[in-house]
CSV table of C-alpha atoms in Angstrom, one decimal:
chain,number,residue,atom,x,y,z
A,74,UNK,CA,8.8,26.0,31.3
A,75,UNK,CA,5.4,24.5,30.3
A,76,UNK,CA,5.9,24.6,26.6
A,77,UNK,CA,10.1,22.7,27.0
A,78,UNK,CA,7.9,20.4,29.0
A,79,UNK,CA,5.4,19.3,26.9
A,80,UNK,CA,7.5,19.6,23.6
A,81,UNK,CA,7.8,16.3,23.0
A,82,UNK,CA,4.5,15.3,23.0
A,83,UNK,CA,3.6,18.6,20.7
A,84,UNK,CA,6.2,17.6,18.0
A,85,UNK,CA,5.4,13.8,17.8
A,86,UNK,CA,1.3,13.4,18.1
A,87,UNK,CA,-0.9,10.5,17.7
A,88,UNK,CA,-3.5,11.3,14.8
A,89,UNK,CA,-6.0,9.2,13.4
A,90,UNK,CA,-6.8,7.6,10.9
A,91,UNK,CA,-5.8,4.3,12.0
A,92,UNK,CA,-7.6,2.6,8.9
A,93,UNK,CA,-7.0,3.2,4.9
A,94,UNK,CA,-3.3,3.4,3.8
A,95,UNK,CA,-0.9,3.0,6.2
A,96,UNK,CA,3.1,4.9,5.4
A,97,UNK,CA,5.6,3.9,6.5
A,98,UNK,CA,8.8,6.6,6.3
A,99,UNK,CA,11.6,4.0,5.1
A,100,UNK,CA,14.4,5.4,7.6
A,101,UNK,CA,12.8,4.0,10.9
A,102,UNK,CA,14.3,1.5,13.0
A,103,UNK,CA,13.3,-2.1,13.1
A,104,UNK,CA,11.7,-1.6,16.6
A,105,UNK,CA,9.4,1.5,15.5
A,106,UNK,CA,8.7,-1.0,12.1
A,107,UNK,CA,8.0,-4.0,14.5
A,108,UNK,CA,5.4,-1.7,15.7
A,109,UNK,CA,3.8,-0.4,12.8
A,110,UNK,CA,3.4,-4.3,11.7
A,111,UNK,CA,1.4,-4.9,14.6
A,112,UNK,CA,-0.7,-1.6,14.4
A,113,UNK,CA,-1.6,-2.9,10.8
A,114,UNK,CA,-2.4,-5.9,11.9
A,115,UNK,CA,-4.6,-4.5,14.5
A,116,UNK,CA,-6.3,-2.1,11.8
A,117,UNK,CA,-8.1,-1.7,8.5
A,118,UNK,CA,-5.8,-1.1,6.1
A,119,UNK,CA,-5.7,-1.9,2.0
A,120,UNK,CA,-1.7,-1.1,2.0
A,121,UNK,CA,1.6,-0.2,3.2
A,122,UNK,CA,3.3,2.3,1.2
A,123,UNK,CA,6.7,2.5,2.0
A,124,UNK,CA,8.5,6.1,1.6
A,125,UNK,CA,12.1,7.4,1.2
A,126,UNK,CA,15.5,8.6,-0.7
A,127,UNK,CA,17.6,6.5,-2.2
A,128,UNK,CA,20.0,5.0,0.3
A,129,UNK,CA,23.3,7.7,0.9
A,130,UNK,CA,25.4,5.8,3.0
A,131,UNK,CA,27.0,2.5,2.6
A,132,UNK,CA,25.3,2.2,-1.3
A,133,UNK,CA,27.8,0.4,-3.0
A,134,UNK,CA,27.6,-2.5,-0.8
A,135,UNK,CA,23.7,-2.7,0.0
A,136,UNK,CA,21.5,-5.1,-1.8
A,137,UNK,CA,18.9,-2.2,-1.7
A,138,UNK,CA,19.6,1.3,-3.3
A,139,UNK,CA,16.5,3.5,-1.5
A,140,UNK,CA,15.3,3.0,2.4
A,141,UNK,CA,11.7,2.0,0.9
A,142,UNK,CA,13.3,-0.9,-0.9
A,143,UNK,CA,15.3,-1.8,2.0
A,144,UNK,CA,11.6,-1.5,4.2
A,145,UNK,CA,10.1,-3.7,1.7
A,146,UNK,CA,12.1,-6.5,2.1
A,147,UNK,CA,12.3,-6.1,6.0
A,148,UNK,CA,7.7,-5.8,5.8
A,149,UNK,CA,8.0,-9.0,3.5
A,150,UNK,CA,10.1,-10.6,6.2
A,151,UNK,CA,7.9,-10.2,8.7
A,152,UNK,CA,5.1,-11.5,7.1
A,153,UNK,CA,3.1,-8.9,5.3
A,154,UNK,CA,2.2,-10.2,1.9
A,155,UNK,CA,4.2,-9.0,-1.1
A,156,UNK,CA,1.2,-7.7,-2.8
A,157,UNK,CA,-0.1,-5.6,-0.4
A,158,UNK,CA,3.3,-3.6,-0.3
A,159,UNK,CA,4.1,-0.4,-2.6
A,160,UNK,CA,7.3,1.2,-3.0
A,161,UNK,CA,7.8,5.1,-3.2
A,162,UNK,CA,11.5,5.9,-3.9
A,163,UNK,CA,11.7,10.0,-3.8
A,164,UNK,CA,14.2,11.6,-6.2
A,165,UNK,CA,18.0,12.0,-5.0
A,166,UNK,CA,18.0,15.4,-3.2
A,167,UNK,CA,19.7,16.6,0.0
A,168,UNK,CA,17.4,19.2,1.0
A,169,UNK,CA,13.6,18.5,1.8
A,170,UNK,CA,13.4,15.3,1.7
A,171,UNK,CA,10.3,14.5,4.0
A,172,UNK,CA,8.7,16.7,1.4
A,173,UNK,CA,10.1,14.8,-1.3
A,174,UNK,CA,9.4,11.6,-0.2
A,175,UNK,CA,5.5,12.8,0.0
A,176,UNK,CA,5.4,13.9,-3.6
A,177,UNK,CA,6.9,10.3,-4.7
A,178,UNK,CA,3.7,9.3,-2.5
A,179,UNK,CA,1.2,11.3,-4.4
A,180,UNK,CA,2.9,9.9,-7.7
A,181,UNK,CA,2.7,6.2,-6.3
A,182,UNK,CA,-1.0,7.1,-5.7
A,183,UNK,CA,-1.3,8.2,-9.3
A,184,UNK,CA,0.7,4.8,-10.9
A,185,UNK,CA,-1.5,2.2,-8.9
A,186,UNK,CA,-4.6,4.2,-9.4
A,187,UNK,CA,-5.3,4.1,-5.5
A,188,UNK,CA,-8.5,6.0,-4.5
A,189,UNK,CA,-8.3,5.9,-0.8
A,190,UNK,CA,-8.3,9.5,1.0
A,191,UNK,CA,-7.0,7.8,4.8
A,192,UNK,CA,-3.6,8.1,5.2
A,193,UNK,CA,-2.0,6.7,8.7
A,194,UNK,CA,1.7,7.7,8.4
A,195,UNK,CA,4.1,6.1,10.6
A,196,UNK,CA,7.2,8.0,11.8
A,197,UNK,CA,9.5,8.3,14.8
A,198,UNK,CA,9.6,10.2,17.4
A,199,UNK,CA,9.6,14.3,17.4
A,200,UNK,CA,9.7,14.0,13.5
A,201,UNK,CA,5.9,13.6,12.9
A,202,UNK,CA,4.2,16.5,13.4
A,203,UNK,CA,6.9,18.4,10.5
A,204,UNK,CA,6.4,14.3,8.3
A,205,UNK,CA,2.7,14.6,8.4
A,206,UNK,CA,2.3,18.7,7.8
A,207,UNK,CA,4.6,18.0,4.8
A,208,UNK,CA,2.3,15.0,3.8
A,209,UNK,CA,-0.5,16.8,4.0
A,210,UNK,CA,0.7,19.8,2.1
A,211,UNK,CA,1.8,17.4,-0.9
A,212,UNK,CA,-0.8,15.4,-0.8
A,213,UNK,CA,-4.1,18.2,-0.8
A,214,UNK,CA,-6.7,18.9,1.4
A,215,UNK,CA,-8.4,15.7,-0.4
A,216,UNK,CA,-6.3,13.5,2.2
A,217,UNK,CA,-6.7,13.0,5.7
A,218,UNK,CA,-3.3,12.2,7.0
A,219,UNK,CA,-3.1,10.5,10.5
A,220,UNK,CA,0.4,10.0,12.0
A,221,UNK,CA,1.7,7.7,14.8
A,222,UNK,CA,5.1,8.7,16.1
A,223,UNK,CA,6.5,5.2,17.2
A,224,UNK,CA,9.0,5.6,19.7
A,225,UNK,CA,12.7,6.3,18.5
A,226,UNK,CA,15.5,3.8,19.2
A,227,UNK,CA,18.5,6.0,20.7
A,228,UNK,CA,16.8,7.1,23.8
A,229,UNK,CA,13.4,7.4,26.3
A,230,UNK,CA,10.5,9.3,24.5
A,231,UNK,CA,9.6,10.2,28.1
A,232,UNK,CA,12.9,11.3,29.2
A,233,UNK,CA,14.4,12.6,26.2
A,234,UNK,CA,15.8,15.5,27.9
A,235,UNK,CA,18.0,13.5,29.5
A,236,UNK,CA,20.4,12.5,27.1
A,237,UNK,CA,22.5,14.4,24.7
A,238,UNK,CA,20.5,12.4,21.5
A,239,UNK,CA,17.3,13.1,22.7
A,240,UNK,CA,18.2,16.8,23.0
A,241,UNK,CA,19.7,16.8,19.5
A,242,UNK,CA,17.0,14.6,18.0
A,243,UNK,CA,14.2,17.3,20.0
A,244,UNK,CA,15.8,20.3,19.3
A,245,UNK,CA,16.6,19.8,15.5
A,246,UNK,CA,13.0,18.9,14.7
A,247,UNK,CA,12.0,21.9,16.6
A,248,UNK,CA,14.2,23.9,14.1
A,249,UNK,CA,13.1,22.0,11.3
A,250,UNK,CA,8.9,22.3,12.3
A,251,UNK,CA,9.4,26.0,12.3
A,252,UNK,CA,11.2,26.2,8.7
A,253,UNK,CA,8.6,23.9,7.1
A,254,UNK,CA,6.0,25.8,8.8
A,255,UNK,CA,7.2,29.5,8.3
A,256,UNK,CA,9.7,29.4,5.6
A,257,UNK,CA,9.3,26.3,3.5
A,258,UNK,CA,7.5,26.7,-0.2
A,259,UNK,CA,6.5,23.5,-2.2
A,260,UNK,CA,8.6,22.7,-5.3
């Protein structure tokens, strides 16, 4: 009963760095990015990069084709400055695509010939511990990669065992930690 307890907390930790590059996985909400804005505020940070696939629902009428695009503009809204925001739009693929999106990380790395080793991803929810293994793992041991798991939108962090969304959302990343961490191999 311990372990169904405390859950939760395992699969969606707080992990520093809270300085260097801060990620930002395009999918999340507009609350969770509300706070990741004022987290960079509050820290050191050179960059946003913002993460993602290209977008799969609702393409042919969207003004932005990829969820980092899309996170972009919403950042640039909000006040971060243009220049201090880098897109990393991860191939079109269906399976993997935390993984994915953390390859089209290391490549943006690469392109604008960044050479800090700090990476504070920001996710939501039970997804982070799974976001930031798979970030690490693409990345290399060079990296430090910190994760904050802002709070998801559909239901209570704290109670999400109380609704059928929170069990889904819970559950399925439980699933999905244990494939990346005993069955998944790097492309």
């Amino acid at each position: 009963m311990g372990f169904f307890a405390n859950i939760y907390s395992f699969l969606a930790p707080q992990k520093l760095p809270h300085h260097g590059i801060m990620v930002v996985e395009g999918w999340i909400h507009d609350f969770a990015l509300d706070d990741a804005v004022s987290i960079y505020h509050l820290g050191e940070y050179s960059k946003i990069i913002c993460t993602g696939v290209p977008v799969e629902t609702g393409s042919y009428i969207q003004a932005f084709k990829s969820y980092p695009e899309m996170t972009r503009a919403r950042l640039v809204k909000m006040g971060i400055p243009t220049e201090q925001i880098i897109v990393a739009v991860a191939e079109d693929q269906k399976k993997d695509r935390t993984y994915i999106s953390a390859v089209a990380l290391r490549a943006a790395f690469i392109a604008h010939n960044l050479k800090e080793k700090n990476i504070h991803l920001m996710t939501t929810g039970p997804h982070g511990r799974r976001s930031r293994m798979l970030f690490q793992q693409a990345l290399g041991k060079e990296y430090h990669v910190g994760v904050t798991s802002l709070d998801p939108a559909s239901y209570n962090a704290e109670n999400w065992h109380t609704c059928s969304e929170g069990v889904r959302s819970v559950v399925s990343e439980a699933l999905a930690y244990l494939y990346a961490k005993l069955l998944f191999r790097s492309h």
